Short mmCIF file of C-alpha atoms and ligand atoms in Angstrom, two decimals:
data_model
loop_
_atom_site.label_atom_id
_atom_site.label_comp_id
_atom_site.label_asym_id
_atom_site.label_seq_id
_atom_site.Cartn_x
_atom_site.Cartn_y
_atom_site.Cartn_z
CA UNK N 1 74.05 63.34 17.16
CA UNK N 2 70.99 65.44 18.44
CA UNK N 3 68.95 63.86 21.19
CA UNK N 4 65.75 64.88 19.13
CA UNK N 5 63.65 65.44 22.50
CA UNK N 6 63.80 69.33 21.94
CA UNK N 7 60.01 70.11 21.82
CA UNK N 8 58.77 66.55 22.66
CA UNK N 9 56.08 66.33 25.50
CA UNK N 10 56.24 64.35 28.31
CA UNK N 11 54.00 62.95 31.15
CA UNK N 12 55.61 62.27 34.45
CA UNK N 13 53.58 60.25 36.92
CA UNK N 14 54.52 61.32 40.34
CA UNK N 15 56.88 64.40 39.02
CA UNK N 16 56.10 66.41 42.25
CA UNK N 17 59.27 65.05 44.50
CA UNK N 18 61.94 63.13 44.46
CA UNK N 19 63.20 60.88 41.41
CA UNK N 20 59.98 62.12 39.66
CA UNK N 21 60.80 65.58 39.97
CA UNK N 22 64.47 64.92 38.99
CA UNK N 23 63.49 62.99 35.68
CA UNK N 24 61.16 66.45 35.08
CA UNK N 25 64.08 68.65 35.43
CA UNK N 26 66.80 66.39 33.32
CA UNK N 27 63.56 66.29 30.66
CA UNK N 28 63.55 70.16 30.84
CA UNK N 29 66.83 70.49 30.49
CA UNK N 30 66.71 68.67 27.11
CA UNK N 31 64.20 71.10 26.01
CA UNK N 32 60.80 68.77 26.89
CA UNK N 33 57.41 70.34 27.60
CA UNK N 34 55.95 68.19 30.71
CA UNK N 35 52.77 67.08 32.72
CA UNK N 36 53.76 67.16 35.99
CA UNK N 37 51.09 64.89 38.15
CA UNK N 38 50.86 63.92 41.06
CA UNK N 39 48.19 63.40 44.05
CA UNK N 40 50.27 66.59 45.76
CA UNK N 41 48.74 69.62 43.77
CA UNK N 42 50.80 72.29 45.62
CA UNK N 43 54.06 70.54 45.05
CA UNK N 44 53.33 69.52 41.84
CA UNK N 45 52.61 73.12 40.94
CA UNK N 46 55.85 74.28 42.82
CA UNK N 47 57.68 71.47 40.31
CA UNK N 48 55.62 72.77 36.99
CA UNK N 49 56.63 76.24 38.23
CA UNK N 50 60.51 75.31 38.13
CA UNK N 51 60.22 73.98 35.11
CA UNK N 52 58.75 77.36 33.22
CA UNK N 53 61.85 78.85 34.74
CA UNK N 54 64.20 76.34 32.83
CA UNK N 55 62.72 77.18 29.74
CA UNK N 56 60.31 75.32 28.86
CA UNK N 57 56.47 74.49 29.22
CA UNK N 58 54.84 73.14 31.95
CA UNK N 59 51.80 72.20 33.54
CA UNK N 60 50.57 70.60 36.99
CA UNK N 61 48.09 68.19 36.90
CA UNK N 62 46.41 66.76 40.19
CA UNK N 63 45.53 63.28 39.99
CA UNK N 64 45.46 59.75 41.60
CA UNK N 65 47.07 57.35 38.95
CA UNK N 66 45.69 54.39 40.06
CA UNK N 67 42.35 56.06 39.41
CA UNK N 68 41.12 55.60 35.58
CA UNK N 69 38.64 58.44 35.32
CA UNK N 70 41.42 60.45 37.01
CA UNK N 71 44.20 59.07 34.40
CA UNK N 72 41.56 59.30 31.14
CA UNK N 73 40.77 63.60 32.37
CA UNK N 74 44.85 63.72 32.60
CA UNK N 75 45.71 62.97 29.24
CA UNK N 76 43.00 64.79 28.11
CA UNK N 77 44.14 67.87 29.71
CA UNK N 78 47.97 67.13 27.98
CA UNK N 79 46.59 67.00 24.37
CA UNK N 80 44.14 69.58 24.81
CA UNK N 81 47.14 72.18 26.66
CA UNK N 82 50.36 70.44 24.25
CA UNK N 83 48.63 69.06 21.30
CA UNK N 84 50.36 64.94 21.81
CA UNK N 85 52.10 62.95 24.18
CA UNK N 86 55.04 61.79 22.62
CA UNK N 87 57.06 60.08 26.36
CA UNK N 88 55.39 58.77 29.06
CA UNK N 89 57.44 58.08 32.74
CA UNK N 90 55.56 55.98 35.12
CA UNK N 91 57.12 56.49 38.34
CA UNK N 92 54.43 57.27 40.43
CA UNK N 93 55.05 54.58 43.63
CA UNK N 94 54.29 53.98 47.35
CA UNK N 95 55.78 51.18 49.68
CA UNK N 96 53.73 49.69 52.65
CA UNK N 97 56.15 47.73 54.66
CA UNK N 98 55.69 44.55 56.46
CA UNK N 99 55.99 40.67 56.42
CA UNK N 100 53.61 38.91 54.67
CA UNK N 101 51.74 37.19 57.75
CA UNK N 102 51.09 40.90 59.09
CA UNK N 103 50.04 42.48 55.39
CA UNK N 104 47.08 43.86 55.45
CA UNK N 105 44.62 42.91 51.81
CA UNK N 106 44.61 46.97 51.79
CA UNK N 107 48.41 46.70 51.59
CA UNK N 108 48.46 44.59 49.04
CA UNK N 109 45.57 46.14 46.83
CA UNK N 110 47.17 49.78 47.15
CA UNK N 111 50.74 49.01 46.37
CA UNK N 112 49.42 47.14 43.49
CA UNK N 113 47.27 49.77 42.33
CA UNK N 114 49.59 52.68 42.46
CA UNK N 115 52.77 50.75 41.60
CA UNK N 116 51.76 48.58 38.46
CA UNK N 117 47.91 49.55 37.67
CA UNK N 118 48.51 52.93 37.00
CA UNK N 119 51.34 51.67 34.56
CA UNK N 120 48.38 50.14 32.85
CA UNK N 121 46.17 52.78 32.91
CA UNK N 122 48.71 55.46 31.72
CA UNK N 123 50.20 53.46 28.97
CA UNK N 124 46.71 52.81 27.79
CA UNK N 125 45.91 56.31 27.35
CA UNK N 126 49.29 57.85 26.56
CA UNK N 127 49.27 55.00 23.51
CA UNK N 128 45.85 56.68 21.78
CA UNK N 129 47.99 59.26 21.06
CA UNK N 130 51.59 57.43 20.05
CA UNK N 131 49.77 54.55 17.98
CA UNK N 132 48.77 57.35 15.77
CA UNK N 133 51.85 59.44 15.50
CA UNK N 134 53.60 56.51 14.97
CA UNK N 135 56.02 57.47 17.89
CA UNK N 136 56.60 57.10 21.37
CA UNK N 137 59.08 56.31 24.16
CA UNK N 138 57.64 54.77 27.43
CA UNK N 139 59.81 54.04 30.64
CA UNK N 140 58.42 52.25 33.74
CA UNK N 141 60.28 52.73 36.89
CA UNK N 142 61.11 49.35 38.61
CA UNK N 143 63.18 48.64 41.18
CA UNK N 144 66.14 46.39 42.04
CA UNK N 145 64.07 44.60 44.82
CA UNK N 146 61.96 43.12 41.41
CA UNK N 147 65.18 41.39 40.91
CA UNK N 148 66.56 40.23 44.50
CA UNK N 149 63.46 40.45 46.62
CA UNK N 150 63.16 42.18 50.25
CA UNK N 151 61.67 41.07 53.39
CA UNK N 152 59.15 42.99 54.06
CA UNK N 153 58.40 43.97 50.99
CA UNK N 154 56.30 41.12 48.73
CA UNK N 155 53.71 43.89 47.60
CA UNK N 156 56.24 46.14 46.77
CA UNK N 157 58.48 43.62 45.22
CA UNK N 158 55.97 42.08 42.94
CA UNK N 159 54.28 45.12 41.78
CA UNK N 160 57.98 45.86 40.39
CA UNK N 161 58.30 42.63 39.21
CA UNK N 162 55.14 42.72 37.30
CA UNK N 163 56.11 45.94 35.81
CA UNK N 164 58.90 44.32 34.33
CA UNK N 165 56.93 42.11 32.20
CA UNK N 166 54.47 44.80 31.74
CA UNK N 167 57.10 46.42 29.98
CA UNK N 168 58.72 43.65 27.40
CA UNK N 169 55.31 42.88 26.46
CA UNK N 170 54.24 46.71 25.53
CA UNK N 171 57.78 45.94 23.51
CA UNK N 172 56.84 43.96 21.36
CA UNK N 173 52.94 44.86 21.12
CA UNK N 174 54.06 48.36 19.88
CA UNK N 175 57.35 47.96 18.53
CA UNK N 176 55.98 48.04 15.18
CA UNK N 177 54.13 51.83 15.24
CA UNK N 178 57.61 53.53 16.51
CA UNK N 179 57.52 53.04 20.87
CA UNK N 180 59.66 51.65 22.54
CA UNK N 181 58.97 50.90 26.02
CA UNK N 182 61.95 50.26 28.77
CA UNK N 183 62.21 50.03 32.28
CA UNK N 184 64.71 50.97 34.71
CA UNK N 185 65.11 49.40 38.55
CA UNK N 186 66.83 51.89 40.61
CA UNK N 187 69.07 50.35 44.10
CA UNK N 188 68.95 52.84 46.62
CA UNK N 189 68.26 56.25 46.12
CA UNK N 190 68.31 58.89 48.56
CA UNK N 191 64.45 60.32 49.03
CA UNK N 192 61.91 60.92 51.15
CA UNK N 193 60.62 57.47 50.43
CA UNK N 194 64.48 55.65 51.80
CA UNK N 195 64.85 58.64 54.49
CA UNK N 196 62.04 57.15 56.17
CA UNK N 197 64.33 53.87 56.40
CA UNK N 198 66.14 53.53 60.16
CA UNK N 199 69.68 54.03 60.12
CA UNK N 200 71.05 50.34 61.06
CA UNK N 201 68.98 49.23 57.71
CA UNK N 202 70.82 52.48 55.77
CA UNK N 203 74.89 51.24 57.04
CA UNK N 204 74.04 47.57 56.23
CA UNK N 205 72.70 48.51 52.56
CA UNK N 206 76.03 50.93 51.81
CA UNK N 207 77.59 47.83 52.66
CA UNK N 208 76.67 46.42 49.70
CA UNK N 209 77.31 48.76 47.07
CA UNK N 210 80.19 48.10 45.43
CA UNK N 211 80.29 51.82 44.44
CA UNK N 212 80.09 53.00 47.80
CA UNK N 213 77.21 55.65 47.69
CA UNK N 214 73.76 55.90 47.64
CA UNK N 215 72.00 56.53 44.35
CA UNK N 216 70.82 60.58 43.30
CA UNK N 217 67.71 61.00 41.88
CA UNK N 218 69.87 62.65 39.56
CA UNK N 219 71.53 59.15 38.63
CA UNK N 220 68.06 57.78 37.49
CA UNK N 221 66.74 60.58 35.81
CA UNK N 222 70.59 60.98 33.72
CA UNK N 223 68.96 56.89 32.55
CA UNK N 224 65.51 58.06 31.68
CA UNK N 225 66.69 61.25 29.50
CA UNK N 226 69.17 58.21 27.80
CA UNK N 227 66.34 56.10 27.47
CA UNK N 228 63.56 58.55 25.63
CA UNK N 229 66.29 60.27 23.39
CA UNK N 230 67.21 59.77 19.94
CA UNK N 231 70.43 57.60 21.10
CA UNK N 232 68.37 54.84 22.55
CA UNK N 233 65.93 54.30 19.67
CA UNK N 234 67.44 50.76 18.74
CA UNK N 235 66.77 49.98 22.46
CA UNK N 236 63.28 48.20 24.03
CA UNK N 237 62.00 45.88 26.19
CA UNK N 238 65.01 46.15 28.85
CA UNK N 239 65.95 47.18 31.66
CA UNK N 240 68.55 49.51 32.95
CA UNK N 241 69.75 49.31 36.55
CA UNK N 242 70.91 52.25 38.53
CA UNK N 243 72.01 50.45 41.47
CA UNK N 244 75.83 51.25 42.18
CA UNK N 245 76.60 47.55 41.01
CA UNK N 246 74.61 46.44 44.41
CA UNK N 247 73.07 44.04 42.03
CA UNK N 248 74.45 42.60 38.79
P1 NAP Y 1 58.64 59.63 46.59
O1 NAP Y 1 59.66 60.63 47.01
O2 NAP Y 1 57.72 59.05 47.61
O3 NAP Y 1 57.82 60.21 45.35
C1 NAP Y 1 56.76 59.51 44.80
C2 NAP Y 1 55.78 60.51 44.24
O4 NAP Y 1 54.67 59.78 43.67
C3 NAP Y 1 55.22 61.41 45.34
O5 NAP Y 1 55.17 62.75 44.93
C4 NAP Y 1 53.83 60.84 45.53
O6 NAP Y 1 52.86 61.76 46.01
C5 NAP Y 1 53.48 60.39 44.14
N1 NAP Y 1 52.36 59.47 44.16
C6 NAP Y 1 52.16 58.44 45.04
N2 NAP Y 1 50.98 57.86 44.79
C7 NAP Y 1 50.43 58.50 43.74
C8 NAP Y 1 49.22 58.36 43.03
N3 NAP Y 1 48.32 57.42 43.36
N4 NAP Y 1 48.95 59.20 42.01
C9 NAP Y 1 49.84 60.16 41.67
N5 NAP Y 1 51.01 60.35 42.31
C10 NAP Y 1 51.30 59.53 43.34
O7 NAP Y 1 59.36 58.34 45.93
P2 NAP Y 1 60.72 58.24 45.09
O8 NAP Y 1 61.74 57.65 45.99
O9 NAP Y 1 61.00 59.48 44.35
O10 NAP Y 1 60.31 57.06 44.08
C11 NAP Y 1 59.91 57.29 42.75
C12 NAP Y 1 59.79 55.93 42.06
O11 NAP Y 1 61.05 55.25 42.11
C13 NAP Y 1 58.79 55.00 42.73
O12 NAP Y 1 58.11 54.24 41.76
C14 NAP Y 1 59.67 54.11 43.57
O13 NAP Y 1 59.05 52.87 43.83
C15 NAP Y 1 60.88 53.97 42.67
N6 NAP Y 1 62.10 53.57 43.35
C16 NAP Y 1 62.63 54.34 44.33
C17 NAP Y 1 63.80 53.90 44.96
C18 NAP Y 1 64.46 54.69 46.04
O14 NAP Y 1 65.45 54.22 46.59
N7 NAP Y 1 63.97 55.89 46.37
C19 NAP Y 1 64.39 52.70 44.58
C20 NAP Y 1 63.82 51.95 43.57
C21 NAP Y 1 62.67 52.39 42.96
P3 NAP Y 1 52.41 61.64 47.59
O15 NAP Y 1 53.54 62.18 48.37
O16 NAP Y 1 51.16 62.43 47.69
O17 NAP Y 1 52.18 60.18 47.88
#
């Protein structure tokens, strides 16, 4: 069975580095045209630039997705370069570390914004388009700390959380026009974001994956191509974890 994503059009939040650039490259290889964005405009241009060489169409797009005027002039730009939208990847996302007694408001309020607002905000606008085409295949990138919790981490942690529910309930509001909307909650996965992480923190997490290796990028984006294609189209609402069996 085909995949049917050859000449689909995607929007990657955060598609500049890391995971996000990994989903646009598995996407590319699958024959998707994609909106790269990202707040990094050089990087994501570098990304959109790699992604013309694999064969397909691509564009950068500069913008902060926690922003709606910034998010409304994004899609905008999609339809008016690709003519739809037909998948949407939120995976845009920032940690700020640190117990709760120390967390700063500003903390809180960014990691909220980035993490789960701009789920809102994208899904709003990217579902203009898929209400009317009767199609669409959203994916929201959680986290396995949504699931366990982490010290340190109850900004991060709930926005993940939230998106969770975020996602079942797009599910079953838009089920019925032909989107489905999942979510998957990577473990650990090697990236600038976990490089930052000190190495003590890195043995003791290895520890506890039964699989005994960090995540790839690679691993989540193999989930996300799964997830938009033809094969999963019986499948919404859930979530897929990428984890290494760290969490089950
Ligand atoms: P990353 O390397 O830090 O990449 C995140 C990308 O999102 C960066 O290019 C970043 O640009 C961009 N971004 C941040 N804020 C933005 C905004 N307001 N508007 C537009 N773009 C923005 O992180 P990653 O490890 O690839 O993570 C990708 C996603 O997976 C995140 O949602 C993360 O929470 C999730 N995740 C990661 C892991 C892991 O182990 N790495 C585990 C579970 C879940 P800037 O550099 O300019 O900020």
């Amino acid at each position: 069975m085909e995949t049917g994503l050859k000449g689909r059009v995607a929007v990657v939040t955060g598609g500049a580095r890391g995971i996000g650039r990994a989903i646009c490259e598995a996407l590319a290889d699958s024959g998707v045209s994609i909106g790269v964005v990202d707040l990094l405009e050089s990087e994501a241009q570098g990304t959109a630039e790699a992604l013309v060489q694999r064969g397909v169409r691509a564009i950068a797009l500069k913008a902060d997705v926690s922003k709606a005027e910034d998010v409304k002039a994004l899609f905008e730009r999609v339809v008016d370069e690709f003519g739809t939208v037909d998948i949407l990847v939120n995976n845009a996302g920032i940690t700020r570390d640190t117990l709760l007694l120390r967390m700063k408001e500003e903390d809180w309020d960014a990691v909220l914004n980035v993490n789960l607002k701009s789920a809102f905000l994208c899904t709003k606008e990217a579902l203009r388009t898929m209400t009317k085409k009767r199609y669409g295949r959203i994916v929201n990138i959680s986290s396995v700390v949504a699931f366990t919790g982490n010290p340190g981490q109850v900004n991060y942690s709930a926005s993940k959380a939230a998106l969770v529910g975020l996602t079942k309930t797009i599910a079953k509001e838009y089920a019925s026009r032909g989107i489905t909307c999942n979510a998957i909650a990577p473990g650990f996965i090697q990236t600038q974001m976990t490089d930052a992480l000190p190495e003590d923190v890195k043995k003791e997490m290895l520890r506890g994956i039964p699989l005994g290796r960090f995540g790839t990028p690679e691993d989540v984006a193999r989930a996300v191509v799964f997830l938009v294609s033809d094969w999963a189209s019986y499948i919404t609402g859930q979530v897929i974890h990428v984890n290494g069996g760290m969490y089950m």
